[in-house]
Amino acid sequence: MPELDPYEYLNIRIDPDGTVTRLLNLPPANVNPDLNSGEAVFSKDAILSEEKNTAVRIYLPSNIITKHAAAAATVNEKRLLPIVFHFHGCSWVQFRANSTILHASRSLFAFTIPAIVILVDYRLAPENRLPAPYEDATDALLWLQKQALDPQGEKWLKDYGDFSRCYLHGSGCGGNIAFNAALRSLDMDLSPLKIDGIILNQPLFGGRKRTKSEMKFIADHVASLPAMDLMWELALPEGADRDHPFCNPMVDGPHKSKLSSLQRCLVFGFGRDPLVDRQQDFVQMLVLHGVKVEACFDDSGFHRIDIVDPQRAAILDEIAKGFIHS
């Protein structure tokens, strides 16, 4: 194993009471809800649960406003946007929805697709271990359903959102959340919402037995195994190991019986990612259960390359755009 301090890698310090001091302090990004401001993408926050301290940040691309105005002046017809839930990555323990990095990337994504993006500010580990983020994802779905059914619901969603075209999108551990949220949604009556697809960008999965790619890239500078092990130690329920279904979906469990009912999936992966073997096994599992999967694996990239390579991020967004609008 490489000589690496996983706590330093994750920029955290474990406090005596079991909570975490997060040492990575990024300036918060403010929202801009003013539709007359001339911004490319507007944004606003909404509370999910005051008790859980969870929220969502909503992104609305300005180009849809112009198209609506043009449609109203001609055929009086609206072009509604798909609604994309996004669950962010970063090791289960870092980042909130107001992070500058997340805010910029989700704004660009909303404009590129174009779509209404709902960034879910889920609870972080270890203060809130799994399945807390899955529960927050479920809360977000139910919140959107409430907006759809309420005549006084969130105006941006009512005016511009297509509730019949909802997508679950996640990167890294957010991909894990999106997958588990999709499984949970199968047991819910979300009408008039319809989840039309799942987009998993380098989803984070694990297991007790090391894979070939994990051993090959054991000292990876982005997804080092000691850091990955610590992530799961902090995120999984107390006493659970990495073969818990939350971490390893390949193991047997009640979730396996639901796989055949999942919506179509788009999965991204990169050949120099230590997790690539698990991602490819995951895709194979879905296919064997009859799920319609579009798998995009690039041999040249590494884990979360899209964070540091804007060109690669743009390619992923364009592929996602084709998936959403197909």
PDB file of N, CA, C and O in Angstrom, residues 243-288:
ATOM      1  N   ASP A 243     -18.624  -5.283   1.664  1.00  0.00           N
ATOM      2  CA  ASP A 243     -19.539  -6.134   0.903  1.00  0.00           C
ATOM      3  C   ASP A 243     -20.991  -5.887   1.282  1.00  0.00           C
ATOM      4  O   ASP A 243     -21.875  -6.690   0.961  1.00  0.00           O
ATOM      5  N   HIS A 244     -21.237  -4.795   1.972  1.00  0.00           N
ATOM      6  CA  HIS A 244     -22.622  -4.357   2.192  1.00  0.00           C
ATOM      7  C   HIS A 244     -23.185  -3.895   0.847  1.00  0.00           C
ATOM      8  O   HIS A 244     -22.459  -3.290   0.040  1.00  0.00           O
ATOM      9  N   PRO A 245     -24.466  -4.157   0.556  1.00  0.00           N
ATOM     10  CA  PRO A 245     -25.037  -3.747  -0.738  1.00  0.00           C
ATOM     11  C   PRO A 245     -24.926  -2.261  -1.036  1.00  0.00           C
ATOM     12  O   PRO A 245     -24.890  -1.878  -2.205  1.00  0.00           O
ATOM     13  N   PHE A 246     -24.861  -1.406  -0.009  1.00  0.00           N
ATOM     14  CA  PHE A 246     -24.680   0.019  -0.262  1.00  0.00           C
ATOM     15  C   PHE A 246     -23.358   0.280  -0.980  1.00  0.00           C
ATOM     16  O   PHE A 246     -23.246   1.218  -1.770  1.00  0.00           O
ATOM     17  N   CYS A 247     -22.366  -0.541  -0.682  1.00  0.00           N
ATOM     18  CA  CYS A 247     -21.035  -0.396  -1.267  1.00  0.00           C
ATOM     19  C   CYS A 247     -20.855  -1.306  -2.475  1.00  0.00           C
ATOM     20  O   CYS A 247     -20.348  -0.884  -3.512  1.00  0.00           O
ATOM     21  N   ASN A 248     -21.264  -2.547  -2.349  1.00  0.00           N
ATOM     22  CA  ASN A 248     -21.043  -3.556  -3.379  1.00  0.00           C
ATOM     23  C   ASN A 248     -22.379  -4.080  -3.913  1.00  0.00           C
ATOM     24  O   ASN A 248     -22.957  -5.000  -3.343  1.00  0.00           O
ATOM     25  N   PRO A 249     -22.893  -3.518  -4.994  1.00  0.00           N
ATOM     26  CA  PRO A 249     -24.189  -3.965  -5.525  1.00  0.00           C
ATOM     27  C   PRO A 249     -24.139  -5.338  -6.182  1.00  0.00           C
ATOM     28  O   PRO A 249     -25.178  -5.884  -6.538  1.00  0.00           O
ATOM     29  N   MET A 250     -22.939  -5.899  -6.323  1.00  0.00           N
ATOM     30  CA  MET A 250     -22.818  -7.210  -6.937  1.00  0.00           C
ATOM     31  C   MET A 250     -23.226  -8.333  -5.979  1.00  0.00           C
ATOM     32  O   MET A 250     -23.516  -9.449  -6.423  1.00  0.00           O
ATOM     33  N   VAL A 251     -23.236  -8.066  -4.671  1.00  0.00           N
ATOM     34  CA  VAL A 251     -23.603  -9.095  -3.704  1.00  0.00           C
ATOM     35  C   VAL A 251     -25.109  -9.334  -3.758  1.00  0.00           C
ATOM     36  O   VAL A 251     -25.872  -8.490  -4.232  1.00  0.00           O
ATOM     37  N   ASP A 252     -25.517 -10.499  -3.283  1.00  0.00           N
ATOM     38  CA  ASP A 252     -26.940 -10.804  -3.257  1.00  0.00           C
ATOM     39  C   ASP A 252     -27.651  -9.946  -2.215  1.00  0.00           C
ATOM     40  O   ASP A 252     -27.085  -9.575  -1.185  1.00  0.00           O
ATOM     41  N   GLY A 253     -28.899  -9.645  -2.500  1.00  0.00           N
ATOM     42  CA  GLY A 253     -29.704  -8.850  -1.590  1.00  0.00           C
ATOM     43  C   GLY A 253     -31.027  -8.513  -2.236  1.00  0.00           C
ATOM     44  O   GLY A 253     -31.233  -8.780  -3.429  1.00  0.00           O
ATOM     45  N   PRO A 254     -31.941  -7.915  -1.481  1.00  0.00           N
ATOM     46  CA  PRO A 254     -33.258  -7.561  -2.029  1.00  0.00           C
ATOM     47  C   PRO A 254     -33.181  -6.657  -3.249  1.00  0.00           C
ATOM     48  O   PRO A 254     -34.083  -6.660  -4.090  1.00  0.00           O
ATOM     49  N   HIS A 255     -32.108  -5.866  -3.355  1.00  0.00           N
ATOM     50  CA  HIS A 255     -31.993  -4.939  -4.488  1.00  0.00           C
ATOM     51  C   HIS A 255     -31.910  -5.679  -5.822  1.00  0.00           C
ATOM     52  O   HIS A 255     -32.315  -5.148  -6.853  1.00  0.00           O
ATOM     53  N   LYS A 256     -31.401  -6.908  -5.807  1.00  0.00           N
ATOM     54  CA  LYS A 256     -31.226  -7.650  -7.056  1.00  0.00           C
ATOM     55  C   LYS A 256     -32.561  -7.906  -7.747  1.00  0.00           C
ATOM     56  O   LYS A 256     -32.647  -7.913  -8.976  1.00  0.00           O
ATOM     57  N   SER A 257     -33.635  -8.100  -6.961  1.00  0.00           N
ATOM     58  CA  SER A 257     -34.941  -8.388  -7.551  1.00  0.00           C
ATOM     59  C   SER A 257     -35.551  -7.178  -8.241  1.00  0.00           C
ATOM     60  O   SER A 257     -36.494  -7.310  -9.027  1.00  0.00           O
ATOM     61  N   LYS A 258     -35.010  -5.980  -7.972  1.00  0.00           N
ATOM     62  CA  LYS A 258     -35.548  -4.752  -8.559  1.00  0.00           C
ATOM     63  C   LYS A 258     -34.835  -4.344  -9.848  1.00  0.00           C
ATOM     64  O   LYS A 258     -35.333  -3.489 -10.588  1.00  0.00           O
ATOM     65  N   LEU A 259     -33.669  -4.920 -10.095  1.00  0.00           N
ATOM     66  CA  LEU A 259     -32.834  -4.438 -11.187  1.00  0.00           C
ATOM     67  C   LEU A 259     -33.543  -4.479 -12.533  1.00  0.00           C
ATOM     68  O   LEU A 259     -33.383  -3.576 -13.355  1.00  0.00           O
ATOM     69  N   SER A 260     -34.330  -5.502 -12.760  1.00  0.00           N
ATOM     70  CA  SER A 260     -34.983  -5.649 -14.067  1.00  0.00           C
ATOM     71  C   SER A 260     -36.009  -4.550 -14.325  1.00  0.00           C
ATOM     72  O   SER A 260     -36.422  -4.353 -15.472  1.00  0.00           O
ATOM     73  N   SER A 261     -36.414  -3.835 -13.285  1.00  0.00           N
ATOM     74  CA  SER A 261     -37.416  -2.768 -13.438  1.00  0.00           C
ATOM     75  C   SER A 261     -36.781  -1.382 -13.559  1.00  0.00           C
ATOM     76  O   SER A 261     -37.506  -0.394 -13.696  1.00  0.00           O
ATOM     77  N   LEU A 262     -35.452  -1.317 -13.516  1.00  0.00           N
ATOM     78  CA  LEU A 262     -34.791  -0.015 -13.581  1.00  0.00           C
ATOM     79  C   LEU A 262     -34.988   0.659 -14.937  1.00  0.00           C
ATOM     80  O   LEU A 262     -35.147  -0.001 -15.963  1.00  0.00           O
ATOM     81  N   GLN A 263     -34.914   1.968 -14.909  1.00  0.00           N
ATOM     82  CA  GLN A 263     -35.001   2.761 -16.117  1.00  0.00           C
ATOM     83  C   GLN A 263     -33.694   2.617 -16.913  1.00  0.00           C
ATOM     84  O   GLN A 263     -32.700   2.083 -16.429  1.00  0.00           O
ATOM     85  N   ARG A 264     -33.696   3.112 -18.137  1.00  0.00           N
ATOM     86  CA  ARG A 264     -32.493   3.044 -18.960  1.00  0.00           C
ATOM     87  C   ARG A 264     -31.363   3.817 -18.290  1.00  0.00           C
ATOM     88  O   ARG A 264     -31.598   4.782 -17.546  1.00  0.00           O
ATOM     89  N   CYS A 265     -30.139   3.385 -18.537  1.00  0.00           N
ATOM     90  CA  CYS A 265     -28.981   3.929 -17.837  1.00  0.00           C
ATOM     91  C   CYS A 265     -27.888   4.347 -18.824  1.00  0.00           C
ATOM     92  O   CYS A 265     -27.682   3.695 -19.857  1.00  0.00           O
ATOM     93  N   LEU A 266     -27.194   5.412 -18.466  1.00  0.00           N
ATOM     94  CA  LEU A 266     -25.977   5.842 -19.134  1.00  0.00           C
ATOM     95  C   LEU A 266     -24.871   5.798 -18.090  1.00  0.00           C
ATOM     96  O   LEU A 266     -25.001   6.398 -17.019  1.00  0.00           O
ATOM     97  N   VAL A 267     -23.790   5.066 -18.389  1.00  0.00           N
ATOM     98  CA  VAL A 267     -22.694   4.902 -17.430  1.00  0.00           C
ATOM     99  C   VAL A 267     -21.390   5.334 -18.079  1.00  0.00           C
ATOM    100  O   VAL A 267     -21.038   4.862 -19.163  1.00  0.00           O
ATOM    101  N   PHE A 268     -20.674   6.245 -17.405  1.00  0.00           N
ATOM    102  CA  PHE A 268     -19.354   6.682 -17.851  1.00  0.00           C
ATOM    103  C   PHE A 268     -18.275   6.022 -17.001  1.00  0.00           C
ATOM    104  O   PHE A 268     -18.444   5.846 -15.788  1.00  0.00           O
ATOM    105  N   GLY A 269     -17.152   5.700 -17.626  1.00  0.00           N
ATOM    106  CA  GLY A 269     -16.011   5.173 -16.903  1.00  0.00           C
ATOM    107  C   GLY A 269     -14.729   5.448 -17.659  1.00  0.00           C
ATOM    108  O   GLY A 269     -14.758   5.733 -18.868  1.00  0.00           O
ATOM    109  N   PHE A 270     -13.573   5.342 -16.950  1.00  0.00           N
ATOM    110  CA  PHE A 270     -12.283   5.625 -17.560  1.00  0.00           C
ATOM    111  C   PHE A 270     -11.278   4.537 -17.197  1.00  0.00           C
ATOM    112  O   PHE A 270     -11.251   4.056 -16.065  1.00  0.00           O
ATOM    113  N   GLY A 271     -10.440   4.197 -18.170  1.00  0.00           N
ATOM    114  CA  GLY A 271      -9.580   3.034 -18.051  1.00  0.00           C
ATOM    115  C   GLY A 271      -8.504   3.122 -16.999  1.00  0.00           C
ATOM    116  O   GLY A 271      -7.999   2.091 -16.546  1.00  0.00           O
ATOM    117  N   ARG A 272      -8.109   4.327 -16.585  1.00  0.00           N
ATOM    118  CA  ARG A 272      -7.076   4.468 -15.559  1.00  0.00           C
ATOM    119  C   ARG A 272      -7.675   4.788 -14.196  1.00  0.00           C
ATOM    120  O   ARG A 272      -6.984   5.261 -13.295  1.00  0.00           O
ATOM    121  N   ASP A 273      -8.937   4.524 -14.049  1.00  0.00           N
ATOM    122  CA  ASP A 273      -9.625   4.675 -12.767  1.00  0.00           C
ATOM    123  C   ASP A 273      -9.509   3.353 -12.008  1.00  0.00           C
ATOM    124  O   ASP A 273      -9.855   2.293 -12.544  1.00  0.00           O
ATOM    125  N   PRO A 274      -9.022   3.354 -10.767  1.00  0.00           N
ATOM    126  CA  PRO A 274      -8.980   2.103  -9.999  1.00  0.00           C
ATOM    127  C   PRO A 274     -10.336   1.419  -9.895  1.00  0.00           C
ATOM    128  O   PRO A 274     -10.410   0.207  -9.682  1.00  0.00           O
ATOM    129  N   LEU A 275     -11.424   2.170 -10.067  1.00  0.00           N
ATOM    130  CA  LEU A 275     -12.771   1.625  -9.913  1.00  0.00           C
ATOM    131  C   LEU A 275     -13.346   1.081 -11.217  1.00  0.00           C
ATOM    132  O   LEU A 275     -14.484   0.605 -11.231  1.00  0.00           O
ATOM    133  N   VAL A 276     -12.583   1.118 -12.307  1.00  0.00           N
ATOM    134  CA  VAL A 276     -13.161   0.807 -13.610  1.00  0.00           C
ATOM    135  C   VAL A 276     -13.655  -0.637 -13.696  1.00  0.00           C
ATOM    136  O   VAL A 276     -14.682  -0.906 -14.330  1.00  0.00           O
ATOM    137  N   ASP A 277     -12.952  -1.585 -13.081  1.00  0.00           N
ATOM    138  CA  ASP A 277     -13.413  -2.979 -13.115  1.00  0.00           C
ATOM    139  C   ASP A 277     -14.779  -3.118 -12.445  1.00  0.00           C
ATOM    140  O   ASP A 277     -15.654  -3.832 -12.936  1.00  0.00           O
ATOM    141  N   ARG A 278     -14.952  -2.449 -11.317  1.00  0.00           N
ATOM    142  CA  ARG A 278     -16.240  -2.513 -10.620  1.00  0.00           C
ATOM    143  C   ARG A 278     -17.342  -1.863 -11.459  1.00  0.00           C
ATOM    144  O   ARG A 278     -18.472  -2.358 -11.497  1.00  0.00           O
ATOM    145  N   GLN A 279     -17.022  -0.786 -12.137  1.00  0.00           N
ATOM    146  CA  GLN A 279     -18.013  -0.116 -12.975  1.00  0.00           C
ATOM    147  C   GLN A 279     -18.418  -0.982 -14.158  1.00  0.00           C
ATOM    148  O   GLN A 279     -19.598  -1.052 -14.521  1.00  0.00           O
ATOM    149  N   GLN A 280     -17.447  -1.677 -14.749  1.00  0.00           N
ATOM    150  CA  GLN A 280     -17.764  -2.560 -15.864  1.00  0.00           C
ATOM    151  C   GLN A 280     -18.548  -3.787 -15.402  1.00  0.00           C
ATOM    152  O   GLN A 280     -19.475  -4.235 -16.092  1.00  0.00           O
ATOM    153  N   ASP A 281     -18.207  -4.312 -14.229  1.00  0.00           N
ATOM    154  CA  ASP A 281     -18.990  -5.423 -13.664  1.00  0.00           C
ATOM    155  C   ASP A 281     -20.416  -4.971 -13.369  1.00  0.00           C
ATOM    156  O   ASP A 281     -21.377  -5.718 -13.561  1.00  0.00           O
ATOM    157  N   PHE A 282     -20.548  -3.750 -12.897  1.00  0.00           N
ATOM    158  CA  PHE A 282     -21.867  -3.177 -12.610  1.00  0.00           C
ATOM    159  C   PHE A 282     -22.705  -3.088 -13.884  1.00  0.00           C
ATOM    160  O   PHE A 282     -23.883  -3.476 -13.904  1.00  0.00           O
ATOM    161  N   VAL A 283     -22.099  -2.603 -14.953  1.00  0.00           N
ATOM    162  CA  VAL A 283     -22.804  -2.523 -16.240  1.00  0.00           C
ATOM    163  C   VAL A 283     -23.238  -3.908 -16.700  1.00  0.00           C
ATOM    164  O   VAL A 283     -24.372  -4.104 -17.145  1.00  0.00           O
ATOM    165  N   GLN A 284     -22.332  -4.888 -16.590  1.00  0.00           N
ATOM    166  CA  GLN A 284     -22.666  -6.246 -17.001  1.00  0.00           C
ATOM    167  C   GLN A 284     -23.825  -6.792 -16.180  1.00  0.00           C
ATOM    168  O   GLN A 284     -24.726  -7.463 -16.710  1.00  0.00           O
ATOM    169  N   MET A 285     -23.838  -6.505 -14.871  1.00  0.00           N
ATOM    170  CA  MET A 285     -24.937  -6.946 -14.014  1.00  0.00           C
ATOM    171  C   MET A 285     -26.260  -6.360 -14.491  1.00  0.00           C
ATOM    172  O   MET A 285     -27.278  -7.068 -14.583  1.00  0.00           O
ATOM    173  N   LEU A 286     -26.272  -5.072 -14.808  1.00  0.00           N
ATOM    174  CA  LEU A 286     -27.500  -4.437 -15.281  1.00  0.00           C
ATOM    175  C   LEU A 286     -27.977  -5.070 -16.583  1.00  0.00           C
ATOM    176  O   LEU A 286     -29.168  -5.368 -16.746  1.00  0.00           O
ATOM    177  N   VAL A 287     -27.046  -5.273 -17.506  1.00  0.00           N
ATOM    178  CA  VAL A 287     -27.409  -5.850 -18.802  1.00  0.00           C
ATOM    179  C   VAL A 287     -27.990  -7.253 -18.622  1.00  0.00           C
ATOM    180  O   VAL A 287     -28.999  -7.611 -19.262  1.00  0.00           O
ATOM    181  N   LEU A 288     -27.378  -8.049 -17.754  1.00  0.00           N
ATOM    182  CA  LEU A 288     -27.868  -9.409 -17.519  1.00  0.00           C
ATOM    183  C   LEU A 288     -29.256  -9.419 -16.896  1.00  0.00           C
ATOM    184  O   LEU A 288     -29.984 -10.410 -17.008  1.00  0.00           O
TER     185      LEU A 288
END
